[in-house]
mmCIF file of C-alpha atoms in Angstrom:
data_model
loop_
_atom_site.group_PDB
_atom_site.id
_atom_site.type_symbol
_atom_site.label_atom_id
_atom_site.label_comp_id
_atom_site.label_asym_id
_atom_site.label_seq_id
_atom_site.Cartn_x
_atom_site.Cartn_y
_atom_site.Cartn_z
ATOM 1 C CA MET A 221 10.173 1.957 14.452
ATOM 2 C CA ALA A 222 12.977 2.105 17.070
ATOM 3 C CA PHE A 223 16.820 2.093 15.677
ATOM 4 C CA ALA A 224 18.700 -0.839 16.888
ATOM 5 C CA GLU A 225 21.794 -0.777 18.963
ATOM 6 C CA ARG A 226 25.194 -0.667 17.407
ATOM 7 C CA THR A 227 27.956 -2.960 18.229
ATOM 8 C CA GLU A 228 31.900 -2.381 17.998
ATOM 9 C CA THR A 229 32.202 -4.550 14.809
ATOM 10 C CA LYS A 230 29.220 -4.203 12.952
ATOM 11 C CA THR A 231 26.361 -1.636 12.316
ATOM 12 C CA THR A 232 23.309 -3.414 13.596
ATOM 13 C CA LEU A 233 20.456 -2.712 10.979
ATOM 14 C CA LEU A 234 16.780 -1.703 11.472
ATOM 15 C CA PRO A 235 14.548 -4.861 11.949
ATOM 16 C CA LEU A 236 13.232 -6.678 8.637
ATOM 17 C CA LEU A 237 10.849 -9.088 7.949
ATOM 18 C CA HIS A 238 11.928 -12.673 8.879
ATOM 19 C CA LYS A 239 14.431 -14.289 10.817
ATOM 20 C CA GLN A 240 16.958 -15.865 8.586
ATOM 21 C CA VAL A 241 16.742 -19.673 7.800
ATOM 22 C CA GLY A 242 19.778 -21.785 6.868
ATOM 23 C CA ASN A 243 21.557 -20.058 3.856
ATOM 24 C CA ASP A 244 19.848 -16.635 4.389
ATOM 25 C CA GLU A 245 16.634 -18.226 2.873
ATOM 26 C CA LEU A 246 13.378 -16.608 4.002
ATOM 27 C CA LYS A 247 10.363 -18.845 4.421
ATOM 28 C CA PRO A 248 6.915 -17.354 3.622
ATOM 29 C CA PRO A 249 4.082 -17.901 5.841
ATOM 30 C CA PRO A 250 2.268 -21.254 5.107
ATOM 31 C CA ALA A 251 -1.351 -20.874 3.803
ATOM 32 C CA GLY A 252 -3.929 -21.156 6.548
ATOM 33 C CA SER A 253 -1.336 -20.742 9.183
ATOM 34 C CA ALA A 254 -2.487 -18.767 12.592
ATOM 35 C CA MET A 255 -1.373 -14.993 12.716
ATOM 36 C CA THR A 256 1.583 -14.375 14.868
ATOM 37 C CA LYS A 257 1.672 -11.211 17.401
ATOM 38 C CA LYS A 258 4.357 -9.803 14.972
ATOM 39 C CA GLY A 259 1.726 -10.274 12.056
ATOM 40 C CA ALA A 260 -0.877 -8.544 14.330
ATOM 41 C CA TYR A 261 1.330 -5.596 15.018
ATOM 42 C CA ALA A 262 2.227 -5.325 11.263
ATOM 43 C CA ALA A 263 -1.504 -5.341 10.364
ATOM 44 C CA VAL A 264 -2.425 -2.706 13.048
ATOM 45 C CA SER A 265 0.521 -0.402 11.622
ATOM 46 C CA TYR A 266 -0.788 -0.821 8.257
ATOM 47 C CA MET A 267 -4.285 0.089 8.913
ATOM 48 C CA ALA A 268 -3.285 3.194 10.904
ATOM 49 C CA SER A 269 -1.198 4.457 8.090
ATOM 50 C CA ALA A 270 -3.766 3.558 5.442
ATOM 51 C CA VAL A 271 -6.473 5.483 6.983
ATOM 52 C CA LEU A 272 -4.170 8.679 7.415
ATOM 53 C CA LEU A 273 -2.954 8.391 3.851
ATOM 54 C CA LEU A 274 -6.507 8.396 2.492
ATOM 55 C CA MET A 275 -7.546 11.404 4.447
ATOM 56 C CA PHE A 276 -4.351 13.436 3.331
ATOM 57 C CA ASN A 277 -4.794 12.284 -0.245
ATOM 58 C CA LYS A 278 -8.534 13.410 -0.151
ATOM 59 C CA ALA A 279 -7.828 16.480 1.202
ATOM 60 C CA ALA A 280 -5.106 17.344 -1.563
ATOM 61 C CA LEU A 281 -7.454 16.154 -4.385
ATOM 62 C CA SER A 282 -11.057 17.381 -3.087
ATOM 63 C CA SER A 283 -10.693 19.837 -0.366
ATOM 64 C CA TYR A 284 -8.081 21.779 -2.519
ATOM 65 C CA ASN A 285 -9.072 20.625 -5.825
ATOM 66 C CA PHE A 286 -5.431 19.786 -6.828
ATOM 67 C CA PRO A 287 -5.947 18.386 -10.344
ATOM 68 C CA CYS A 288 -2.902 16.148 -10.855
ATOM 69 C CA ALA A 289 -3.222 12.981 -8.885
ATOM 70 C CA ASN A 290 0.076 11.587 -10.538
ATOM 71 C CA VAL A 291 2.226 14.380 -9.391
ATOM 72 C CA ILE A 292 1.130 13.474 -5.778
ATOM 73 C CA THR A 293 2.157 10.025 -6.591
ATOM 74 C CA LEU A 294 5.420 11.102 -7.879
ATOM 75 C CA PHE A 295 6.232 13.219 -4.728
ATOM 76 C CA GLN A 296 5.487 10.274 -2.865
ATOM 77 C CA ILE A 297 7.911 8.126 -4.679
ATOM 78 C CA MET A 298 10.637 10.863 -4.589
ATOM 79 C CA CYS A 299 9.977 11.184 -0.719
ATOM 80 C CA SER A 300 10.309 7.257 -0.231
ATOM 81 C CA CYS A 301 13.536 7.121 -2.376
ATOM 82 C CA THR A 302 15.238 10.223 -0.486
ATOM 83 C CA LEU A 303 14.550 8.677 2.811
ATOM 84 C CA LEU A 304 15.843 5.264 1.982
ATOM 85 C CA TYR A 305 18.887 6.686 0.108
ATOM 86 C CA ALA A 306 19.707 8.627 3.170
ATOM 87 C CA LEU A 307 19.160 5.698 5.679
ATOM 88 C CA ARG A 308 21.220 3.339 3.519
ATOM 89 C CA ARG A 309 24.111 5.860 3.101
ATOM 90 C CA TRP A 310 23.927 6.327 6.932
ATOM 91 C CA LYS A 311 24.063 2.634 7.297
ATOM 92 C CA ILE A 312 21.063 2.591 9.447
ATOM 93 C CA ILE A 313 19.533 0.126 6.945
ATOM 94 C CA SER A 314 20.455 -2.572 4.225
ATOM 95 C CA PHE A 315 18.817 -3.312 0.890
ATOM 96 C CA THR A 316 19.725 -7.020 0.992
ATOM 97 C CA VAL A 317 18.847 -10.039 2.993
ATOM 98 C CA GLY A 318 22.422 -10.842 3.848
ATOM 99 C CA GLY A 319 23.019 -7.343 5.256
ATOM 100 C CA GLU A 320 26.051 -5.499 4.174
ATOM 101 C CA SER A 321 27.660 -8.322 1.864
ATOM 102 C CA GLN A 322 25.830 -7.501 -1.507
ATOM 103 C CA SER A 323 25.580 -3.601 -0.472
ATOM 104 C CA ILE A 324 29.343 -3.026 -0.051
ATOM 105 C CA SER A 325 29.863 -4.363 -3.852
ATOM 106 C CA VAL A 326 27.614 -1.699 -5.125
ATOM 107 C CA GLY A 327 27.980 1.013 -2.363
ATOM 108 C CA ARG A 328 29.470 3.383 -5.011
ATOM 109 C CA SER A 329 26.761 3.196 -7.537
ATOM 110 C CA MET A 330 23.822 5.477 -7.197
ATOM 111 C CA ILE A 331 21.108 2.788 -7.727
ATOM 112 C CA LEU A 332 22.865 0.974 -4.802
ATOM 113 C CA VAL A 333 21.694 -2.353 -6.030
ATOM 114 C CA PRO A 334 22.997 -4.670 -8.907
ATOM 115 C CA PHE A 335 21.475 -3.850 -12.450
ATOM 116 C CA LYS A 336 20.639 -7.627 -12.670
ATOM 117 C CA THR A 337 18.793 -7.310 -9.288
ATOM 118 C CA LEU A 338 16.699 -4.360 -10.565
ATOM 119 C CA VAL A 339 15.523 -6.416 -13.870
ATOM 120 C CA LYS A 340 14.276 -9.073 -11.481
ATOM 121 C CA THR A 341 12.187 -6.674 -9.499
ATOM 122 C CA LEU A 342 10.571 -5.153 -12.734
ATOM 123 C CA PRO A 343 7.233 -7.033 -12.740
ATOM 124 C CA LEU A 344 6.715 -5.872 -8.940
ATOM 125 C CA ALA A 345 7.589 -2.391 -10.027
ATOM 126 C CA LEU A 346 5.309 -2.234 -12.870
ATOM 127 C CA SER A 347 2.286 -3.616 -10.845
ATOM 128 C CA TYR A 348 3.230 -1.282 -8.082
ATOM 129 C CA LEU A 349 2.932 1.840 -10.660
ATOM 130 C CA PHE A 350 -0.186 0.643 -11.762
ATOM 131 C CA TYR A 351 -1.356 0.285 -8.202
ATOM 132 C CA MET A 352 -0.337 3.724 -7.037
ATOM 133 C CA VAL A 353 -1.430 5.713 -10.134
ATOM 134 C CA VAL A 354 -4.960 3.989 -10.296
ATOM 135 C CA THR A 355 -5.494 4.133 -6.632
ATOM 136 C CA MET A 356 -4.780 7.677 -6.388
ATOM 137 C CA GLU A 357 -7.093 8.518 -9.107
ATOM 138 C CA SER A 358 -9.988 6.408 -7.445
ATOM 139 C CA VAL A 359 -9.884 8.732 -4.586
ATOM 140 C CA ARG A 360 -10.946 12.024 -6.313
ATOM 141 C CA GLY A 361 -14.290 11.566 -7.750
ATOM 142 C CA ILE A 362 -16.048 9.672 -5.000
ATOM 143 C CA ASN A 363 -16.690 10.281 -1.490
ATOM 144 C CA VAL A 364 -14.919 8.443 1.512
ATOM 145 C CA PRO A 365 -17.634 6.130 2.827
ATOM 146 C CA MET A 366 -18.569 4.801 -0.840
ATOM 147 C CA TYR A 367 -14.797 4.550 -1.712
ATOM 148 C CA THR A 368 -14.128 2.475 1.144
ATOM 149 C CA THR A 369 -16.998 0.320 0.692
ATOM 150 C CA LEU A 370 -16.223 -0.502 -2.873
ATOM 151 C CA ARG A 371 -12.483 -1.093 -2.083
ATOM 152 C CA ARG A 372 -13.817 -4.040 0.070
ATOM 153 C CA THR A 373 -14.256 -6.044 -3.054
ATOM 154 C CA THR A 374 -10.467 -6.249 -3.298
ATOM 155 C CA VAL A 375 -10.681 -9.204 -1.156
ATOM 156 C CA ALA A 376 -12.405 -11.106 -4.025
ATOM 157 C CA PHE A 377 -9.862 -9.942 -6.535
ATOM 158 C CA THR A 378 -7.158 -11.022 -4.381
ATOM 159 C CA MET A 379 -8.475 -14.472 -4.068
ATOM 160 C CA ILE A 380 -8.675 -14.920 -7.684
ATOM 161 C CA ALA A 381 -5.098 -13.461 -8.203
ATOM 162 C CA GLU A 382 -3.676 -15.816 -5.673
ATOM 163 C CA TYR A 383 -5.497 -18.750 -7.228
ATOM 164 C CA LEU A 384 -4.537 -17.842 -10.931
ATOM 165 C CA LEU A 385 -0.693 -17.090 -9.718
ATOM 166 C CA THR A 386 -0.170 -19.923 -7.345
ATOM 167 C CA GLY A 387 -3.092 -22.392 -7.056
ATOM 168 C CA GLN A 388 -3.731 -21.264 -3.536
ATOM 169 C CA THR A 389 -7.194 -21.962 -2.159
ATOM 170 C CA HIS A 390 -8.917 -21.209 1.094
ATOM 171 C CA SER A 391 -11.145 -22.981 3.444
ATOM 172 C CA PRO A 392 -15.034 -22.756 3.545
ATOM 173 C CA PHE A 393 -15.021 -20.623 6.506
ATOM 174 C CA VAL A 394 -12.583 -17.934 4.687
ATOM 175 C CA VAL A 395 -14.673 -18.107 1.597
ATOM 176 C CA ALA A 396 -18.072 -17.443 3.555
ATOM 177 C CA SER A 397 -16.231 -14.591 5.516
ATOM 178 C CA VAL A 398 -15.381 -12.837 1.965
ATOM 179 C CA GLY A 399 -18.728 -13.654 0.738
ATOM 180 C CA MET A 400 -20.337 -11.942 3.639
ATOM 181 C CA ILE A 401 -17.866 -8.715 3.062
ATOM 182 C CA ILE A 402 -19.021 -8.692 -0.637
ATOM 183 C CA LEU A 403 -22.838 -8.700 0.322
ATOM 184 C CA GLY A 404 -21.978 -5.907 2.666
ATOM 185 C CA ALA A 405 -20.505 -3.819 -0.210
ATOM 186 C CA VAL A 406 -23.138 -4.585 -2.446
ATOM 187 C CA VAL A 407 -26.076 -3.686 0.419
ATOM 188 C CA ALA A 408 -24.233 -0.331 1.389
ATOM 189 C CA GLY A 409 -23.828 0.784 -2.101
ATOM 190 C CA SER A 410 -27.090 -0.101 -3.418
ATOM 191 C CA ARG A 411 -28.612 3.156 -3.041
ATOM 192 C CA ASP A 412 -25.665 4.906 -4.713
ATOM 193 C CA LEU A 413 -24.516 2.441 -7.652
ATOM 194 C CA SER A 414 -26.307 4.477 -10.473
ATOM 195 C CA PHE A 415 -23.945 7.565 -10.074
ATOM 196 C CA ASP A 416 -20.742 8.448 -11.345
ATOM 197 C CA THR A 417 -20.028 5.450 -13.538
ATOM 198 C CA TYR A 418 -16.555 6.295 -14.184
ATOM 199 C CA SER A 419 -15.642 6.742 -10.640
ATOM 200 C CA TYR A 420 -16.975 3.342 -9.939
ATOM 201 C CA ALA A 421 -15.188 1.791 -12.648
ATOM 202 C CA VAL A 422 -11.889 3.336 -11.609
ATOM 203 C CA VAL A 423 -12.272 2.045 -8.172
ATOM 204 C CA PHE A 424 -12.759 -1.422 -9.374
ATOM 205 C CA VAL A 425 -9.738 -1.315 -11.481
ATOM 206 C CA ALA A 426 -7.972 -0.127 -8.596
ATOM 207 C CA ASN A 427 -9.030 -3.219 -6.721
ATOM 208 C CA ILE A 428 -7.351 -5.353 -9.629
ATOM 209 C CA CYS A 429 -4.297 -3.643 -9.590
ATOM 210 C CA THR A 430 -4.171 -3.885 -5.723
ATOM 211 C CA ALA A 431 -4.843 -7.483 -5.801
ATOM 212 C CA LEU A 432 -2.165 -8.236 -8.469
ATOM 213 C CA TYR A 433 0.281 -6.133 -6.515
ATOM 214 C CA LEU A 434 -0.102 -7.919 -3.054
ATOM 215 C CA ALA A 435 -0.034 -11.186 -4.868
ATOM 216 C CA PHE A 436 3.473 -10.418 -6.427
ATOM 217 C CA ILE A 437 4.828 -9.283 -3.260
ATOM 218 C CA ALA A 438 3.657 -12.341 -1.318
ATOM 219 C CA ARG A 439 4.197 -15.345 -3.839
ATOM 220 C CA ILE A 440 6.195 -13.881 -6.806
ATOM 221 C CA VAL A 441 9.187 -12.016 -5.529
ATOM 222 C CA LEU A 442 9.099 -12.656 -1.786
ATOM 223 C CA PRO A 443 11.945 -10.408 -0.132
ATOM 224 C CA GLY A 444 14.990 -12.796 -0.289
ATOM 225 C CA LYS A 445 13.672 -15.552 -2.357
ATOM 226 C CA SER A 446 14.593 -14.636 -5.878
ATOM 227 C CA SER A 447 15.942 -11.181 -5.712
ATOM 228 C CA GLY A 448 18.233 -11.103 -2.685
ATOM 229 C CA LEU A 449 16.592 -8.056 -1.320
ATOM 230 C CA ASN A 450 14.660 -7.178 1.781
ATOM 231 C CA THR A 451 11.640 -5.067 2.489
ATOM 232 C CA PHE A 452 13.698 -1.716 2.032
ATOM 233 C CA GLY A 453 15.275 -2.946 -1.208
ATOM 234 C CA LEU A 454 12.239 -3.716 -2.899
ATOM 235 C CA MET A 455 10.740 -0.346 -1.813
ATOM 236 C CA TRP A 456 13.948 1.273 -3.259
ATOM 237 C CA CYS A 457 13.524 -0.725 -6.293
ATOM 238 C CA ASN A 458 10.119 0.312 -6.973
ATOM 239 C CA GLY A 459 11.029 3.970 -6.704
ATOM 240 C CA VAL A 460 14.089 3.881 -9.023
ATOM 241 C CA ILE A 461 12.112 2.082 -11.685
ATOM 242 C CA CYS A 462 8.711 4.130 -11.245
ATOM 243 C CA GLY A 463 10.090 7.371 -10.631
ATOM 244 C CA PRO A 464 11.453 8.234 -13.995
ATOM 245 C CA LEU A 465 8.597 6.523 -15.950
ATOM 246 C CA LEU A 466 6.055 8.582 -13.838
ATOM 247 C CA LEU A 467 8.034 11.770 -14.393
ATOM 248 C CA LEU A 468 7.962 10.862 -18.231
ATOM 249 C CA TRP A 469 4.215 10.567 -18.152
ATOM 250 C CA ILE A 470 3.173 13.621 -16.346
ATOM 251 C CA THR A 471 5.703 15.722 -18.537
ATOM 252 C CA ILE A 472 4.055 14.244 -21.534
ATOM 253 C CA ARG A 473 0.517 15.120 -20.247
ATOM 254 C CA GLY A 474 1.499 18.578 -19.061
ATOM 255 C CA ASP A 475 1.009 18.158 -15.290
ATOM 256 C CA VAL A 476 4.154 20.012 -14.595
ATOM 257 C CA GLU A 477 2.906 23.347 -16.059
ATOM 258 C CA THR A 478 -0.557 22.555 -14.428
ATOM 259 C CA THR A 479 1.321 22.094 -10.865
ATOM 260 C CA LEU A 480 3.174 25.269 -11.344
ATOM 261 C CA ASN A 481 0.109 27.058 -12.095
ATOM 262 C CA PHE A 482 -1.874 25.809 -9.047
ATOM 263 C CA ARG A 483 -3.390 28.599 -6.966
ATOM 264 C CA TYR A 484 -2.611 26.731 -3.805
ATOM 265 C CA LEU A 485 0.812 25.465 -4.566
ATOM 266 C CA PHE A 486 2.648 27.612 -1.913
ATOM 267 C CA SER A 487 -0.422 27.652 0.561
ATOM 268 C CA PHE A 488 1.065 26.469 3.959
ATOM 269 C CA GLY A 489 -2.002 24.268 4.568
ATOM 270 C CA PHE A 490 -1.556 22.518 1.030
ATOM 271 C CA GLN A 491 2.051 21.891 1.675
ATOM 272 C CA CYS A 492 1.520 20.298 5.295
ATOM 273 C CA VAL A 493 -1.221 17.953 3.642
ATOM 274 C CA MET A 494 1.511 17.037 0.709
ATOM 275 C CA LEU A 495 4.191 16.381 3.091
ATOM 276 C CA LEU A 496 2.002 14.212 5.505
ATOM 277 C CA SER A 497 0.772 12.334 2.469
ATOM 278 C CA CYS A 498 4.378 11.727 1.490
ATOM 279 C CA ILE A 499 5.149 10.354 5.029
ATOM 280 C CA MET A 500 2.343 8.131 4.910
ATOM 281 C CA ALA A 501 2.945 6.703 1.932
ATOM 282 C CA PHE A 502 6.572 5.662 2.774
ATOM 283 C CA LEU A 503 5.302 4.287 6.024
ATOM 284 C CA ILE A 504 2.440 2.287 3.961
ATOM 285 C CA ASN A 505 4.678 0.989 1.651
ATOM 286 C CA TYR A 506 6.767 -0.524 4.454
ATOM 287 C CA PHE A 507 3.903 -2.064 6.157
ATOM 288 C CA VAL A 508 2.402 -3.578 3.024
ATOM 289 C CA PHE A 509 5.439 -5.549 2.340
ATOM 290 C CA LEU A 510 5.788 -6.494 6.078
ATOM 291 C CA ASN A 511 1.836 -7.454 6.281
ATOM 292 C CA THR A 512 1.962 -9.435 3.215
ATOM 293 C CA THR A 513 5.173 -11.531 4.100
ATOM 294 C CA LEU A 514 4.265 -12.145 7.695
ATOM 295 C CA ASN A 515 0.774 -12.892 6.937
ATOM 296 C CA SER A 516 -0.822 -13.264 3.509
ATOM 297 C CA ALA A 517 -1.915 -11.329 0.534
ATOM 298 C CA LEU A 518 -5.631 -11.987 1.482
ATOM 299 C CA THR A 519 -5.046 -10.994 5.181
ATOM 300 C CA GLN A 520 -3.789 -7.617 3.981
ATOM 301 C CA THR A 521 -6.592 -6.981 2.171
ATOM 302 C CA VAL A 522 -8.958 -7.947 4.991
ATOM 303 C CA CYS A 523 -6.901 -5.691 7.273
ATOM 304 C CA GLY A 524 -7.988 -2.942 4.680
ATOM 305 C CA ASN A 525 -11.725 -4.096 5.548
ATOM 306 C CA LEU A 526 -11.255 -3.779 9.188
ATOM 307 C CA LYS A 527 -9.707 -0.223 8.910
ATOM 308 C CA ASP A 528 -12.559 0.953 6.678
ATOM 309 C CA VAL A 529 -14.661 1.237 9.644
ATOM 310 C CA PHE A 530 -12.329 4.166 10.655
ATOM 311 C CA SER A 531 -11.978 5.568 7.311
ATOM 312 C CA ILE A 532 -15.798 5.597 6.851
ATOM 313 C CA GLY A 533 -16.191 7.382 10.331
ATOM 314 C CA VAL A 534 -13.416 9.907 9.865
ATOM 315 C CA GLY A 535 -14.356 10.669 6.269
ATOM 316 C CA TRP A 536 -17.896 11.019 6.824
ATOM 317 C CA PHE A 537 -17.294 13.578 9.516
ATOM 318 C CA LEU A 538 -14.565 15.335 7.610
ATOM 319 C CA PHE A 539 -15.531 15.434 4.056
ATOM 320 C CA GLY A 540 -19.264 14.255 4.087
ATOM 321 C CA GLY A 541 -20.831 13.339 0.487
ATOM 322 C CA LEU A 542 -23.243 10.661 1.823
ATOM 323 C CA PRO A 543 -26.355 11.329 3.676
ATOM 324 C CA TYR A 544 -27.226 8.914 6.357
ATOM 325 C CA ASP A 545 -28.971 5.865 5.113
ATOM 326 C CA PHE A 546 -30.020 2.632 6.724
ATOM 327 C CA LEU A 547 -28.907 0.403 3.935
ATOM 328 C CA ASN A 548 -25.371 1.981 4.238
ATOM 329 C CA ILE A 549 -25.569 1.004 8.017
ATOM 330 C CA VAL A 550 -26.526 -2.458 7.263
ATOM 331 C CA GLY A 551 -24.101 -3.177 4.488
ATOM 332 C CA GLN A 552 -21.141 -1.576 6.640
ATOM 333 C CA SER A 553 -22.151 -3.772 9.516
ATOM 334 C CA LEU A 554 -22.137 -6.898 7.228
ATOM 335 C CA GLY A 555 -19.070 -6.062 5.878
ATOM 336 C CA PHE A 556 -17.430 -5.576 9.327
ATOM 337 C CA MET A 557 -18.795 -8.845 10.853
ATOM 338 C CA GLY A 558 -17.191 -10.687 7.685
ATOM 339 C CA SER A 559 -13.761 -9.298 8.379
ATOM 340 C CA CYS A 560 -13.953 -10.220 12.074
ATOM 341 C CA LEU A 561 -15.152 -13.814 10.986
ATOM 342 C CA TYR A 562 -11.907 -14.029 8.737
ATOM 343 C CA ALA A 563 -9.903 -12.683 11.327
ATOM 344 C CA TYR A 564 -11.043 -15.256 13.693
ATOM 345 C CA CYS A 565 -10.457 -18.122 11.095
ATOM 346 C CA LYS A 566 -6.873 -17.008 10.649
ATOM 347 C CA LEU A 567 -6.117 -16.733 14.355
ATOM 348 C CA HIS A 568 -7.321 -20.242 14.857
ATOM 349 C CA GLY A 569 -5.679 -21.413 11.693
ATOM 350 C CA LYS A 570 -9.205 -22.468 9.984
#
C-alpha cells in the first residue's frame, strides 16, 4: 500500500474505500453488480493475507503447541491498534469519511473518535470479537486441509445472514455455484466427518460468526453510512472495544500466567511466528473491510474458497495430518469449480 503524496496545504491521506459522492455519502455496491478492477485487487490481497495468516496461526497453535489462542488474538488486536494510532498521530491516515474535520475535534482524546461514534460501532465490534476468538480456536484441533474444507460452508451461512438482515436474494446461477461448493465440502470431508466432533463443531460456529461479521460490515455499518468512519476508523473502534474485553477474559481464565510459563515464549522462532501473525491480522482486517465494501459479503466468502486451494496445498505440505484420498481430491475440485462459477457470474453481473 503506497503512501500518497503530500501537498502544501493539506496532508493527503492513504487511499480508502470509495470515492465520495455528494455530501460525503458512500454508496455500497448494488447486489448482482459486476466486479470492478479495484474490487478484484482487494479480493486477491485478501486471499494472500488470509493464507499467510492461517499458516502462522497454525504454526503457533500446533507446531509450538501454544495453549492460549485468545492471547494470540489479543496480541493481534494490540498490534493493529498500535499501528493505527501511530499512523493517525502522524496524519498518514484518517479515521473519518470527511478526512480531518471530525478528527481534529477529538485529536487530543486517547480514543481518537467521539464516544457516541464508538457506541454506534458496538454491534460490529462484538461480532468481530466472536469472529476472532472462535476462528482462532477452530484452527487448533483440525488439520489445515479439512479446516479449509469445512470453512467453505461459510458461503451458505453468509447467504442466510444477508437474507435475514437485509432481505437480499441471489440469482439461480449464484445459488447453483454455492450448492456446488457445499457439495464439494461434503464429499471432501465424508471420510473424516466421524472424527473430533468438538473441532468440527467449533469450525461451524466460526462459520456462523464469520457470516454475521461480514454481513454487519457490508449492510449494517457500512463505512461512512451511519458511523461517519472509514475503514481505518472501524478497525480502530473494533480494537478499542474488543481489546479490554478480551484482556479481562484471559485474565479471568488464567491465560496470562499460562503464557508467562510457556516454554517457547522467548524462542526466536515462536516470536517471529507471533509477529508475522500480528502483521497479517492487521492486513487481513483492512482487506476484509475493503473487499466487502467494494464487492459484497458473499463475494468475500467465495474469495475465501478460492484461496483455499493454496491453503490446502501449503498446509498439506507443511503440517500434514490428512492422507491422500480420492474423495478429498474430488471434493476439493467440486468446491473450486463452484467458486469459479460464482466468480464468472459476478464478473458478468448474472
